[in-house]
């Protein structure tokens, strides 16, 4: 650690406080009959516009239905409630009522998501409207009925086409949105053949890239239309992580398979994509270099063979360095740590917004450097994800961590994050140089974190802890003088710490009948986190909110 950095200590002693210190789719502006709506301004892989119809001059109901999103919307001249009924054969799946809202031009709009038993939960969030389903909307004596027609859509990046099935001889409007440019969209009109096939060729207009998406709209008449979404397939896999992400045809069952280099199946996962076509898959075995992930859905196949993606944090130079395949586009997202406080990161993918995100390109030899100087002080505890984009537009990612240790006193509980290695050896030597303990344990390949505990092992100031992994010595920590005393009358915690060190005092509550457990055996609720800096004499004081302890 550089001298310009202030050492960080976490106060983790028990202080007598029973604890230690339906996302709605976006409604774009009304679209005229032959004009596509403006592109959505939110994340294109997560949201789709509700493609709705403009109010007609004769002021009657209109109806637009999303087959995958199960969204029914339309225009009406009246504010009265709109009743919607969905039938499948003799069964009524949905009967609901919604209240229209003003459209700003004197008319009204209504929108409803059709949800029925089996259309959500249990892996069936993908359930969609089916051909032959009948949807009726009624308002003040007027009823409009729509029978769901046959309509499918798939996209192929290699041929830059969108294709599928529709009612024979039907005119279809096909819309295309660029995922990397939300304000860019294209539209064309095609007609299905006598057998119902249709194909929209974009090759003369633009290339299709993974994560691009669009809609196919079929207008039944001036008042009724149906639409569905399509996606250009995308695959993202974590190296030595159990989770991956796909973007495929919406509301479609898919199979993800992890193959060893020998062709042997290591793990298989089956599920449905959601109404936007997204899904997360899980492998019991974590993917390794040279493994291949293959995902199949609706007759389409996407695959990625995992390649080396090394990343090493260099806190002394505020940078990341590593090696991968030549000329790959790389993106590094960095988060303040420690990693184990981010539940998503523990499962392979951090949650929230990164503090810093940088992009670089690997050299012809595969080397790269991500400079963070001036952007973030890469102190121990930071962690992040490095993404590598393949020539096909898919991504491989890897979790990394700047080494960091947290020691609970007075008993021995060592928690930390390491970057690399499969086994760690902990050597503890007393202040007089006498060995106190030697322990070794394996590290999980899918997570850079560990937790090692031995309550019977008492540590003292001056004890020296050294961590060595199978790739070399990593960290050395000398146990400091760290004390804490609770002063309830003044709502303060005071104590002694190394001079000039940063001290964090956590005020919380354990739900285990007053018995704090350093091993995490009791649920802990953090009520307040307080930072301070020890004086030149090593003293520190924090004042906590006493009212929190009365809750």
Short mmCIF file of C-alpha atoms in Angstrom, two decimals:
data_model
loop_
_atom_site.label_atom_id
_atom_site.label_comp_id
_atom_site.label_asym_id
_atom_site.label_seq_id
_atom_site.Cartn_x
_atom_site.Cartn_y
_atom_site.Cartn_z
CA UNK A 1 0.00 0.00 0.00
CA UNK A 2 1.40 3.39 -0.95
CA UNK A 3 2.35 5.84 1.76
CA UNK A 4 -0.11 8.39 0.38
CA UNK A 5 -2.95 6.03 1.21
CA UNK A 6 -4.50 5.90 4.67
CA UNK A 7 -4.77 2.40 6.16
CA UNK A 8 -8.32 1.14 6.49
CA UNK A 9 -9.54 -0.69 9.56
CA UNK A 10 -12.99 -2.06 10.23
CA UNK A 11 -14.19 -2.15 13.80
CA UNK A 12 -15.92 -5.50 14.16
CA UNK A 13 -16.15 -6.13 17.86
CA UNK A 14 -19.43 -6.71 19.66
CA UNK A 15 -20.31 -3.55 21.54
CA UNK A 16 -23.19 -4.82 23.61
CA UNK A 17 -25.71 -3.71 20.98
CA UNK A 18 -26.54 -7.24 19.89
CA UNK A 19 -24.47 -6.58 16.82
CA UNK A 20 -21.16 -5.41 15.44
CA UNK A 21 -19.51 -2.18 14.91
CA UNK A 22 -44.62 -4.95 -13.84
CA UNK A 23 -42.28 -2.66 -15.16
CA UNK A 24 -44.72 -0.97 -17.53
CA UNK A 25 -43.79 -0.71 -21.16
CA UNK A 26 -43.10 2.78 -22.47
CA UNK A 27 -45.90 4.46 -24.39
CA UNK A 28 -44.33 6.51 -27.18
CA UNK A 29 -46.05 9.37 -28.94
CA UNK A 30 -49.04 8.38 -31.06
CA UNK A 31 -47.90 6.86 -34.33
CA UNK A 32 -49.66 7.58 -37.60
CA UNK A 33 -50.65 4.71 -39.83
CA UNK A 34 -47.39 4.49 -41.81
CA UNK A 35 -44.95 6.10 -39.40
CA UNK A 36 -43.01 4.11 -36.77
CA UNK A 37 -43.05 5.43 -33.20
CA UNK A 38 -39.92 7.10 -31.89
CA UNK A 39 -37.34 4.74 -30.48
CA UNK A 40 -37.60 4.10 -26.73
CA UNK A 41 -35.27 6.17 -24.60
CA UNK A 42 -34.72 3.49 -21.96
CA UNK A 43 -32.57 0.35 -22.08
CA UNK A 44 -33.57 -1.29 -25.37
CA UNK A 45 -32.99 -4.86 -24.17
CA UNK A 46 -35.24 -4.37 -21.17
CA UNK A 47 -38.14 -2.25 -22.42
CA UNK A 48 -40.32 -2.24 -25.50
CA UNK A 49 -42.71 0.47 -26.62
CA UNK A 50 -46.39 -0.40 -26.44
CA UNK A 51 -47.17 -0.13 -30.12
CA UNK A 52 -50.57 1.47 -30.04
CA UNK A 53 -52.92 2.92 -32.58
CA UNK A 54 -53.88 6.53 -33.07
CA UNK A 55 -57.43 7.59 -32.18
CA UNK A 56 -59.61 7.48 -35.28
CA UNK A 57 -61.59 10.42 -36.64
CA UNK A 58 -64.90 8.69 -35.91
CA UNK A 59 -63.94 8.56 -32.22
CA UNK A 60 -64.29 4.83 -31.63
CA UNK A 61 -62.26 2.33 -29.65
CA UNK A 62 -58.94 1.07 -31.00
CA UNK A 63 -57.01 -1.99 -29.84
CA UNK A 64 -53.33 -2.92 -30.10
CA UNK A 65 -52.08 -6.19 -28.61
CA UNK A 66 -48.51 -7.33 -27.87
CA UNK A 67 -48.39 -11.10 -28.26
CA UNK A 68 -45.36 -11.62 -26.00
CA UNK A 69 -45.84 -8.75 -23.58
CA UNK A 70 -49.56 -9.57 -23.18
CA UNK A 71 -50.16 -5.84 -23.26
CA UNK A 72 -53.44 -4.49 -24.59
CA UNK A 73 -53.68 -0.77 -25.26
CA UNK A 74 -55.69 1.65 -27.31
CA UNK A 75 -57.45 4.96 -27.67
CA UNK A 76 -60.98 5.99 -26.74
CA UNK A 77 -62.94 9.25 -26.72
CA UNK A 78 -64.41 8.56 -23.28
CA UNK A 79 -63.00 8.39 -19.72
CA UNK A 80 -65.33 5.54 -18.72
CA UNK A 81 -63.78 2.22 -17.55
CA UNK A 82 -62.73 -0.22 -20.26
CA UNK A 83 -63.47 -3.92 -19.69
CA UNK A 84 -61.14 -6.51 -21.23
CA UNK A 85 -61.92 -10.22 -21.58
CA UNK A 86 -59.49 -12.83 -22.93
CA UNK A 87 -60.82 -16.25 -23.96
CA UNK A 88 -58.96 -19.40 -24.96
CA UNK A 89 -61.47 -21.88 -26.27
CA UNK A 90 -64.25 -22.14 -23.70
CA UNK A 91 -62.07 -20.79 -20.88
CA UNK A 92 -62.01 -17.18 -19.76
CA UNK A 93 -58.35 -16.48 -18.94
CA UNK A 94 -58.70 -12.81 -18.05
CA UNK A 95 -61.51 -10.45 -17.19
CA UNK A 96 -60.34 -7.08 -15.94
CA UNK A 97 -61.28 -3.41 -16.00
CA UNK A 98 -58.97 -0.42 -16.42
CA UNK A 99 -59.54 3.33 -16.25
CA UNK A 100 -58.37 5.39 -19.25
CA UNK A 101 -56.11 8.40 -18.77
CA UNK A 102 -55.98 11.66 -20.78
CA UNK A 103 -53.76 11.67 -23.86
CA UNK A 104 -53.26 15.44 -23.80
CA UNK A 105 -55.28 16.07 -26.97
CA UNK A 106 -58.80 15.69 -25.64
CA UNK A 107 -58.99 11.92 -25.95
CA UNK A 108 -58.06 9.06 -23.65
CA UNK A 109 -55.73 6.07 -23.64
CA UNK A 110 -56.00 2.76 -21.84
CA UNK A 111 -53.41 0.08 -21.18
CA UNK A 112 -53.56 -3.28 -19.42
CA UNK A 113 -51.23 -6.24 -19.02
CA UNK A 114 -53.18 -9.47 -19.38
CA UNK A 115 -52.15 -11.83 -16.60
CA UNK A 116 -53.70 -15.17 -15.79
CA UNK A 117 -52.86 -18.23 -13.74
CA UNK A 118 -49.88 -19.86 -15.42
CA UNK A 119 -48.78 -16.64 -17.14
CA UNK A 120 -46.33 -15.83 -14.37
CA UNK A 121 -44.14 -17.62 -11.83
CA UNK A 122 -42.77 -21.14 -11.98
CA UNK A 123 -40.75 -20.47 -15.09
CA UNK A 124 -43.82 -19.45 -17.08
CA UNK A 125 -43.30 -15.71 -17.11
CA UNK A 126 -42.86 -16.40 -20.82
CA UNK A 127 -46.45 -17.48 -21.47
CA UNK A 128 -47.76 -15.52 -24.44
CA UNK A 129 -50.98 -15.04 -26.32
CA UNK A 130 -51.68 -17.88 -28.74
CA UNK A 131 -53.29 -18.00 -32.19
CA UNK A 132 -57.03 -18.39 -31.76
CA UNK A 133 -57.22 -16.52 -28.45
CA UNK A 134 -60.04 -13.96 -28.49
CA UNK A 135 -59.68 -10.59 -26.80
CA UNK A 136 -62.68 -8.30 -26.35
CA UNK A 137 -62.67 -4.73 -25.09
CA UNK A 138 -65.89 -2.97 -24.15
CA UNK A 139 -66.77 0.57 -23.11
CA UNK A 140 -70.15 2.33 -22.79
CA UNK A 141 -71.93 -0.13 -25.01
CA UNK A 142 -69.22 -0.45 -27.68
CA UNK A 143 -67.38 -3.77 -28.04
CA UNK A 144 -64.28 -4.47 -30.13
CA UNK A 145 -63.12 -8.07 -30.64
CA UNK A 146 -59.79 -9.37 -31.91
CA UNK A 147 -58.84 -12.98 -32.67
CA UNK A 148 -55.08 -13.52 -32.29
CA UNK A 149 -53.61 -14.49 -35.69
CA UNK A 150 -50.51 -16.55 -36.43
CA UNK A 151 -47.45 -14.29 -36.16
CA UNK A 152 -43.83 -15.27 -35.43
CA UNK A 153 -40.50 -13.51 -35.90
CA UNK A 154 -36.82 -14.46 -35.71
CA UNK A 155 -33.71 -12.47 -36.62
CA UNK A 156 -30.49 -13.73 -38.20
CA UNK A 157 -27.41 -11.51 -38.00
CA UNK A 158 -25.45 -13.51 -40.59
CA UNK A 159 -27.98 -12.78 -43.36
CA UNK A 160 -29.33 -9.50 -41.91
CA UNK A 161 -32.89 -10.78 -42.18
CA UNK A 162 -36.02 -11.02 -40.06
CA UNK A 163 -38.30 -13.90 -40.96
CA UNK A 164 -41.29 -15.82 -39.67
CA UNK A 165 -44.87 -16.90 -40.22
CA UNK A 166 -48.04 -14.84 -40.59
CA UNK A 167 -51.49 -15.12 -42.09
CA UNK A 168 -51.00 -15.78 -45.85
CA UNK A 169 -51.06 -12.65 -47.99
CA UNK A 170 -50.78 -10.29 -45.02
CA UNK A 171 -48.98 -6.94 -45.15
CA UNK A 172 -46.56 -6.54 -42.24
CA UNK A 173 -44.60 -3.57 -40.97
CA UNK A 174 -41.15 -4.57 -39.71
CA UNK A 175 -39.27 -2.18 -37.44
CA UNK A 176 -35.60 -2.41 -36.47
CA UNK A 177 -33.89 -0.62 -33.57
CA UNK A 178 -30.12 -0.43 -33.08
CA UNK A 179 -29.17 -1.46 -29.53
CA UNK A 180 -26.10 0.78 -29.45
CA UNK A 181 -28.00 3.81 -30.78
CA UNK A 182 -31.50 4.07 -29.24
CA UNK A 183 -32.38 7.01 -31.47
CA UNK A 184 -31.78 5.01 -34.66
CA UNK A 185 -34.49 2.90 -36.24
CA UNK A 186 -35.50 1.55 -39.64
CA UNK A 187 -38.79 0.34 -41.06
CA UNK A 188 -39.98 -1.59 -44.09
CA UNK A 189 -43.17 -3.30 -45.26
CA UNK A 190 -43.31 -6.90 -46.50
CA UNK A 191 -46.11 -9.26 -47.51
CA UNK A 192 -46.35 -12.89 -46.44
CA UNK A 193 -46.51 -15.54 -49.14
CA UNK A 194 -49.36 -17.91 -49.92
CA UNK A 195 -47.88 -20.30 -47.34
CA UNK A 196 -47.57 -17.56 -44.71
CA UNK A 197 -43.78 -17.13 -44.89
CA UNK A 198 -42.28 -13.66 -44.88
CA UNK A 199 -38.75 -12.25 -44.91
CA UNK A 200 -37.49 -8.72 -44.32
CA UNK A 201 -34.00 -8.19 -45.74
CA UNK A 202 -31.96 -5.42 -44.10
CA UNK A 203 -28.65 -6.17 -45.84
CA UNK A 204 -28.90 -3.17 -48.19
CA UNK A 205 -29.75 -0.85 -45.30
CA UNK A 206 -27.74 -1.91 -42.26
CA UNK A 207 -26.05 -4.88 -40.63
CA UNK A 208 -27.70 -6.66 -37.72
CA UNK A 209 -25.70 -6.84 -34.51
CA UNK A 210 -26.37 -8.92 -31.39
CA UNK A 211 -28.83 -7.15 -29.07
CA UNK A 212 -30.47 -5.24 -31.93
CA UNK A 213 -34.22 -5.73 -31.73
CA UNK A 214 -37.45 -4.74 -33.39
CA UNK A 215 -41.16 -5.36 -33.87
CA UNK A 216 -43.38 -6.91 -36.49
CA UNK A 217 -46.77 -5.21 -36.69
CA UNK A 218 -49.84 -6.69 -38.38
CA UNK A 219 -52.76 -4.29 -38.85
CA UNK A 220 -56.02 -6.17 -39.09
CA UNK A 221 -57.96 -3.02 -39.95
CA UNK A 222 -58.02 0.67 -39.06
CA UNK A 223 -58.91 -0.08 -35.43
CA UNK A 224 -57.10 -3.33 -34.58
CA UNK A 225 -53.52 -4.54 -34.74
CA UNK A 226 -51.17 -7.07 -33.16
CA UNK A 227 -47.41 -6.94 -32.79
CA UNK A 228 -44.53 -8.94 -31.40
CA UNK A 229 -40.88 -8.39 -30.62
CA UNK A 230 -37.84 -10.06 -32.14
CA UNK A 231 -34.19 -9.95 -31.04
CA UNK A 232 -30.88 -10.49 -32.75
CA UNK A 233 -29.50 -13.30 -30.53
CA UNK A 234 -26.88 -12.40 -27.94
CA UNK A 235 -24.87 -14.50 -25.48
CA UNK A 236 -22.85 -13.47 -22.44
CA UNK A 237 -20.90 -16.01 -20.38
CA UNK A 238 -18.85 -15.67 -17.21
CA UNK A 239 -15.44 -17.31 -17.07
CA UNK A 240 -15.32 -19.35 -13.85
CA UNK A 241 -18.80 -18.00 -13.01
CA UNK A 242 -21.92 -20.10 -12.80
CA UNK A 243 -24.24 -17.61 -14.49
CA UNK A 244 -24.73 -16.38 -18.05
CA UNK A 245 -27.22 -14.25 -19.97
CA UNK A 246 -28.98 -14.69 -23.30
CA UNK A 247 -31.20 -12.56 -25.49
CA UNK A 248 -33.31 -14.72 -27.80
CA UNK A 249 -36.83 -14.90 -29.15
CA UNK A 250 -39.25 -13.68 -26.44
CA UNK A 251 -41.42 -16.13 -24.52
CA UNK A 252 -39.50 -19.12 -25.86
CA UNK A 253 -38.10 -22.20 -24.14
CA UNK A 254 -34.33 -22.59 -24.48
CA UNK A 255 -31.60 -25.02 -23.51
CA UNK A 256 -28.12 -23.91 -22.41
CA UNK A 257 -25.42 -26.60 -22.40
CA UNK A 258 -21.85 -26.44 -21.13
CA UNK A 259 -19.48 -28.71 -23.06
CA UNK A 260 -15.95 -29.71 -22.06
CA UNK A 261 -13.22 -29.47 -24.75
CA UNK A 262 -13.64 -33.23 -25.26
CA UNK A 263 -17.31 -32.72 -26.18
CA UNK A 264 -18.57 -34.17 -22.91
CA UNK A 265 -21.61 -32.43 -21.41
CA UNK A 266 -20.66 -30.77 -18.12
CA UNK A 267 -23.97 -29.06 -17.28
CA UNK A 268 -27.38 -28.31 -18.81
CA UNK A 269 -30.00 -25.69 -18.01
CA UNK A 270 -33.55 -25.31 -19.40
CA UNK A 271 -35.86 -22.35 -18.99
CA UNK A 272 -38.02 -19.76 -20.81
CA UNK A 273 -37.01 -16.33 -21.96
CA UNK A 274 -39.17 -13.50 -20.65
CA UNK A 275 -41.49 -11.27 -22.67
CA UNK A 276 -38.49 -9.23 -23.85
CA UNK A 277 -36.44 -12.30 -24.77
CA UNK A 278 -33.97 -12.07 -21.88
CA UNK A 279 -33.01 -14.91 -19.56
CA UNK A 280 -30.31 -15.86 -17.09
CA UNK A 281 -29.00 -19.41 -17.04
CA UNK A 282 -27.07 -21.30 -14.39
CA UNK A 283 -24.51 -24.10 -14.62
CA UNK A 284 -23.63 -26.31 -11.66
CA UNK A 285 -20.12 -26.53 -13.05
CA UNK A 286 -18.36 -23.20 -13.58
CA UNK A 287 -17.20 -22.68 -17.20
CA UNK A 288 -13.46 -22.88 -17.76
CA UNK A 289 -11.13 -21.88 -20.60
CA UNK A 290 -11.74 -24.01 -23.74
CA UNK A 291 -15.24 -25.04 -22.60
CA UNK A 292 -18.06 -24.22 -25.02
CA UNK A 293 -21.49 -22.85 -24.13
CA UNK A 294 -24.26 -23.66 -26.63
CA UNK A 295 -27.77 -22.19 -26.38
CA UNK A 296 -30.62 -23.39 -28.59
CA UNK A 297 -34.08 -21.83 -28.90
CA UNK A 298 -36.76 -21.81 -31.61
CA UNK A 299 -34.42 -23.56 -34.02
CA UNK A 300 -31.63 -21.01 -33.53
CA UNK A 301 -28.21 -21.81 -32.06
CA UNK A 302 -25.74 -19.42 -30.42
CA UNK A 303 -22.44 -20.57 -28.95
CA UNK A 304 -19.25 -19.27 -27.40
CA UNK A 305 -15.98 -21.11 -26.76
CA UNK A 306 -14.31 -19.65 -23.69
CA UNK A 307 -10.85 -18.16 -24.13
CA UNK A 308 -8.19 -16.82 -21.73
CA UNK A 309 -9.18 -13.56 -20.05
CA UNK A 310 -6.65 -12.64 -17.39
CA UNK A 311 -6.95 -9.53 -15.24
CA UNK A 312 -4.66 -8.38 -12.43
CA UNK A 313 -5.37 -5.27 -10.34
CA UNK A 314 -2.25 -3.16 -9.73
CA UNK A 315 -3.07 -0.87 -6.77
CA UNK A 316 0.40 0.70 -6.81
CA UNK A 317 -0.20 2.13 -10.29
CA UNK A 318 -3.99 2.47 -10.23
CA UNK A 319 -4.44 0.19 -13.21
CA UNK A 320 -5.57 -3.20 -14.44
CA UNK A 321 -3.29 -5.32 -16.60
CA UNK A 322 -3.77 -8.65 -18.27
CA UNK A 323 -3.74 -10.90 -21.30
CA UNK A 324 -6.44 -12.14 -23.66
CA UNK A 325 -6.95 -12.79 -27.36
CA UNK A 326 -5.49 -10.23 -29.79
CA UNK A 327 -7.36 -7.03 -30.68
CA UNK A 328 -10.45 -7.68 -28.55
CA UNK A 329 -12.56 -4.77 -27.35
CA UNK A 330 -12.53 -4.74 -23.52
CA UNK A 331 -14.64 -2.97 -20.92
CA UNK A 332 -13.70 -2.77 -17.24
CA UNK A 333 -16.36 -1.87 -14.64
CA UNK A 334 -15.06 -1.06 -11.16
CA UNK A 335 -16.98 -1.05 -7.86
CA UNK A 336 -15.99 -0.01 -4.31
CA UNK A 337 -15.66 -3.00 -2.03
CA UNK A 338 -15.48 -5.27 -0.34
CA UNK A 339 -16.98 -7.73 -2.77
CA UNK A 340 -18.92 -9.81 -0.25
CA UNK A 341 -21.18 -6.83 0.48
CA UNK A 342 -22.55 -7.14 -3.08
CA UNK A 343 -24.85 -10.16 -3.27
CA UNK A 344 -24.88 -10.05 -7.05
CA UNK A 345 -21.08 -10.19 -7.20
CA UNK A 346 -21.07 -13.26 -4.98
CA UNK A 347 -23.05 -14.99 -7.73
CA UNK A 348 -20.76 -13.76 -10.48
CA UNK A 349 -22.22 -10.40 -11.52
CA UNK A 350 -22.08 -7.16 -9.49
CA UNK A 351 -25.27 -5.20 -9.05
CA UNK A 352 -25.78 -1.47 -9.32
CA UNK A 353 -23.88 1.14 -11.29
CA UNK A 354 -20.08 0.91 -11.45
CA UNK A 355 -18.06 3.75 -9.98
CA UNK A 356 -15.81 3.72 -13.04
CA UNK A 357 -16.19 2.14 -16.48
CA UNK A 358 -13.32 2.18 -19.01
CA UNK A 359 -12.86 0.67 -22.46
CA UNK A 360 -9.62 -0.36 -24.15
CA UNK A 361 -8.51 -2.60 -27.01
CA UNK A 362 -6.05 -5.44 -26.55
CA UNK A 363 -2.86 -5.26 -28.58
CA UNK A 364 -1.95 -7.60 -31.43
CA UNK A 365 -0.21 -9.69 -28.78
CA UNK A 366 -3.29 -9.74 -26.54
CA UNK A 367 -1.87 -7.53 -23.79
CA UNK A 368 -3.87 -4.65 -22.36
CA UNK A 369 -3.70 -1.97 -19.66
CA UNK A 370 -6.68 -0.16 -18.17
CA UNK A 371 -5.47 3.05 -16.56
CA UNK A 372 -7.55 4.27 -13.61
CA UNK A 373 -5.24 7.08 -12.50
CA UNK A 374 -7.19 10.23 -11.79
CA UNK A 375 -10.48 8.32 -11.83
CA UNK A 376 -10.30 6.13 -8.75
CA UNK A 377 -7.78 5.28 -6.05
CA UNK A 378 -7.52 1.50 -6.49
CA UNK A 379 -7.25 0.68 -2.80
CA UNK A 380 -7.60 -2.89 -1.52
CA UNK A 381 -11.23 -3.96 -1.50
CA UNK A 382 -12.20 -2.72 -4.94
CA UNK A 383 -13.59 -5.31 -7.32
CA UNK A 384 -15.07 -5.37 -10.78
CA UNK A 385 -15.84 -7.14 -14.03
CA UNK A 386 -13.82 -7.26 -17.23
CA UNK A 387 -15.85 -7.85 -20.41
CA UNK A 388 -14.35 -8.99 -23.69
CA UNK A 389 -16.43 -8.66 -26.87
CA UNK A 390 -15.87 -11.33 -29.52
CA UNK A 391 -15.93 -10.68 -33.29
CA UNK A 392 -19.45 -12.19 -33.30
CA UNK A 393 -20.64 -9.55 -30.82
CA UNK A 394 -20.95 -11.90 -27.82
CA UNK A 395 -19.21 -11.21 -24.52
CA UNK A 396 -17.08 -13.17 -22.08
CA UNK A 397 -16.64 -11.65 -18.64
CA UNK A 398 -14.52 -12.30 -15.58
CA UNK A 399 -14.76 -11.08 -12.01
CA UNK A 400 -11.63 -9.58 -10.44
CA UNK A 401 -10.77 -8.19 -7.01
CA UNK A 402 -8.05 -6.08 -5.43
CA UNK A 403 -6.83 -8.24 -2.50
CA UNK A 404 -8.37 -7.24 0.82
CA UNK A 405 -8.60 -8.73 4.33
CA UNK A 406 -11.02 -8.17 7.19
CA UNK A 407 -10.13 -9.55 10.61
CA UNK A 408 -12.61 -9.91 13.46
CA UNK A 409 -11.18 -9.57 16.97
CA UNK A 410 -10.53 -10.92 19.50
CA UNK A 411 -11.27 -14.40 18.14
CA UNK A 412 -9.85 -15.40 14.77
CA UNK A 413 -12.26 -14.87 11.88
CA UNK A 414 -10.54 -13.89 8.65
CA UNK A 415 -12.60 -12.74 5.68
CA UNK A 416 -11.12 -11.59 2.43
CA UNK A 417 -11.05 -11.37 -1.33
CA UNK A 418 -8.20 -12.59 -3.51
CA UNK A 419 -7.53 -12.43 -7.22
CA UNK A 420 -6.48 -15.83 -8.52
CA UNK A 421 -5.27 -19.05 -6.98
CA UNK A 422 -7.01 -22.25 -5.98
CA UNK A 423 -5.66 -22.75 -2.47
CA UNK A 424 -4.54 -20.43 0.32
CA UNK A 425 -2.24 -21.04 3.29
CA UNK A 426 -2.53 -18.82 6.37
CA UNK A 427 0.51 -18.53 8.66
CA UNK A 428 0.13 -16.79 12.03
CA UNK A 429 3.26 -15.82 13.97
CA UNK A 430 3.24 -14.12 17.38
CA UNK A 431 4.86 -10.77 18.09
CA UNK A 432 7.96 -12.57 19.44
CA UNK A 433 8.34 -14.65 16.29
CA UNK A 434 6.81 -17.82 17.75
CA UNK A 435 4.46 -19.64 15.31
CA UNK A 436 0.87 -19.69 16.58
CA UNK A 437 -1.03 -21.40 13.78
CA UNK A 438 -0.78 -22.79 10.25
CA UNK A 439 -3.94 -23.49 8.26
CA UNK A 440 -4.79 -24.18 4.62
CA UNK A 441 -8.03 -24.32 2.63
CA UNK A 442 -9.27 -24.39 -0.95
CA UNK A 443 -10.64 -21.38 -2.80
CA UNK A 444 -13.75 -21.62 -4.96
CA UNK A 445 -12.94 -20.97 -8.61
CA UNK A 446 -16.21 -19.10 -9.08
CA UNK A 447 -15.67 -16.55 -6.30
CA UNK A 448 -12.60 -14.60 -5.15
CA UNK A 449 -13.89 -14.42 -1.56
CA UNK A 450 -13.25 -16.63 1.45
CA UNK A 451 -14.15 -16.89 5.13
CA UNK A 452 -11.97 -18.75 7.64
CA UNK A 453 -12.73 -18.95 11.36
CA UNK A 454 -11.42 -20.48 14.57
CA UNK A 455 -13.04 -18.90 17.65
CA UNK A 456 -10.65 -20.71 19.99
CA UNK A 457 -7.63 -19.01 18.37
CA UNK A 458 -7.02 -15.75 20.25
CA UNK A 459 -5.10 -13.03 18.43
CA UNK A 460 -3.06 -10.29 20.05
CA UNK A 461 -1.68 -6.96 18.81
CA UNK A 462 1.59 -7.57 16.98
CA UNK A 463 0.63 -11.02 15.65
CA UNK A 464 1.57 -11.34 11.98
CA UNK A 465 -0.75 -13.05 9.48
CA UNK A 466 0.61 -14.06 6.08
CA UNK A 467 -1.52 -15.37 3.20
CA UNK A 468 0.13 -17.41 0.48
CA UNK A 469 -1.73 -18.83 -2.50
CA UNK A 470 -0.54 -21.43 -4.96
CA UNK A 471 0.52 -18.52 -7.19
CA UNK A 472 2.72 -16.91 -4.53
CA UNK A 473 2.68 -14.79 -1.36
CA UNK A 474 -0.16 -12.34 -1.49
CA UNK A 475 -0.81 -10.43 1.73
CA UNK A 476 0.71 -9.80 5.13
CA UNK A 477 -1.22 -8.23 7.99
CA UNK A 478 0.05 -7.25 11.43
CA UNK A 479 -2.74 -7.28 14.01
CA UNK A 480 -3.06 -3.69 15.26
CA UNK A 481 -4.14 -2.38 18.62
CA UNK A 482 -7.89 -1.91 18.17
CA UNK A 483 -10.26 -1.35 21.06
CA UNK A 484 -13.85 -0.19 21.39
CA UNK A 485 -15.94 1.01 24.31
CA UNK A 486 -19.63 1.84 24.28
CA UNK A 487 -20.82 4.92 26.15
CA UNK A 488 -24.61 4.67 26.14
CA UNK A 489 -25.11 7.86 28.12
CA UNK A 490 -23.50 9.92 25.35
CA UNK A 491 -24.42 7.60 22.42
CA UNK A 492 -20.75 7.25 21.59
CA UNK A 493 -18.22 4.59 20.72
CA UNK A 494 -14.62 5.36 21.64
CA UNK A 495 -11.41 3.42 21.38
CA UNK A 496 -7.84 3.07 20.23
CA UNK A 497 -6.62 2.39 16.67
CA UNK A 498 -3.40 2.94 14.71
CA UNK A 499 -2.70 6.68 14.48
CA UNK A 500 -4.17 8.28 11.37
CA UNK A 501 -6.10 5.17 10.34
CA UNK A 502 -9.63 5.27 8.96
CA UNK A 503 -12.06 3.53 11.31
CA UNK A 504 -15.57 2.40 10.46
CA UNK A 505 -17.98 1.66 13.29
CA UNK A 506 -21.04 -0.39 12.40
CA UNK A 507 -24.10 -0.14 14.64
CA UNK A 508 -26.52 -2.96 14.13
CA UNK A 509 -28.62 -5.68 15.63
CA UNK A 510 -28.37 -9.47 15.60
CA UNK A 511 -31.64 -11.40 15.64
CA UNK A 512 -30.34 -14.25 17.75
CA UNK A 513 -31.48 -13.46 21.29
CA UNK A 514 -28.59 -11.17 22.07
CA UNK A 515 -25.83 -13.58 21.06
CA UNK A 516 -23.62 -12.15 18.34
CA UNK A 517 -22.09 -14.63 15.93
CA UNK A 518 -18.98 -13.75 13.94
CA UNK A 519 -19.58 -16.77 11.74
CA UNK A 520 -22.80 -15.27 10.42
CA UNK A 521 -25.08 -17.70 12.22
CA UNK A 522 -27.50 -14.92 13.16
CA UNK A 523 -29.21 -12.47 10.82
CA UNK A 524 -27.60 -9.05 11.16
CA UNK A 525 -29.31 -5.76 10.38
CA UNK A 526 -26.98 -2.81 9.82
CA UNK A 527 -28.56 0.30 11.32
CA UNK A 528 -25.77 2.84 10.93
CA UNK A 529 -22.25 2.93 9.47
CA UNK A 530 -19.97 5.65 10.84
CA UNK A 531 -16.53 6.67 9.59
CA UNK A 532 -13.86 8.57 11.45
CA UNK A 533 -10.08 9.02 11.49
CA UNK A 534 -7.94 8.14 14.49
CA UNK A 535 -5.91 11.00 15.92
CA UNK A 536 -2.11 11.12 16.04
CA UNK A 537 -2.38 9.45 19.44
CA UNK A 538 -4.65 6.74 18.03
CA UNK A 539 -7.87 7.85 19.73
CA UNK A 540 -11.18 7.89 17.89
CA UNK A 541 -14.78 8.77 18.77
CA UNK A 542 -18.03 8.40 16.87
CA UNK A 543 -21.53 9.43 17.91
CA UNK A 544 -24.37 7.20 16.80
CA UNK A 545 -28.10 7.75 16.49
CA UNK A 546 -29.43 6.29 19.73
CA UNK A 547 -33.01 6.28 18.43
CA UNK A 548 -32.11 3.48 16.02
CA UNK A 549 -31.48 1.13 18.93
CA UNK A 550 -35.04 1.60 20.16
CA UNK A 551 -36.59 0.20 16.97
#
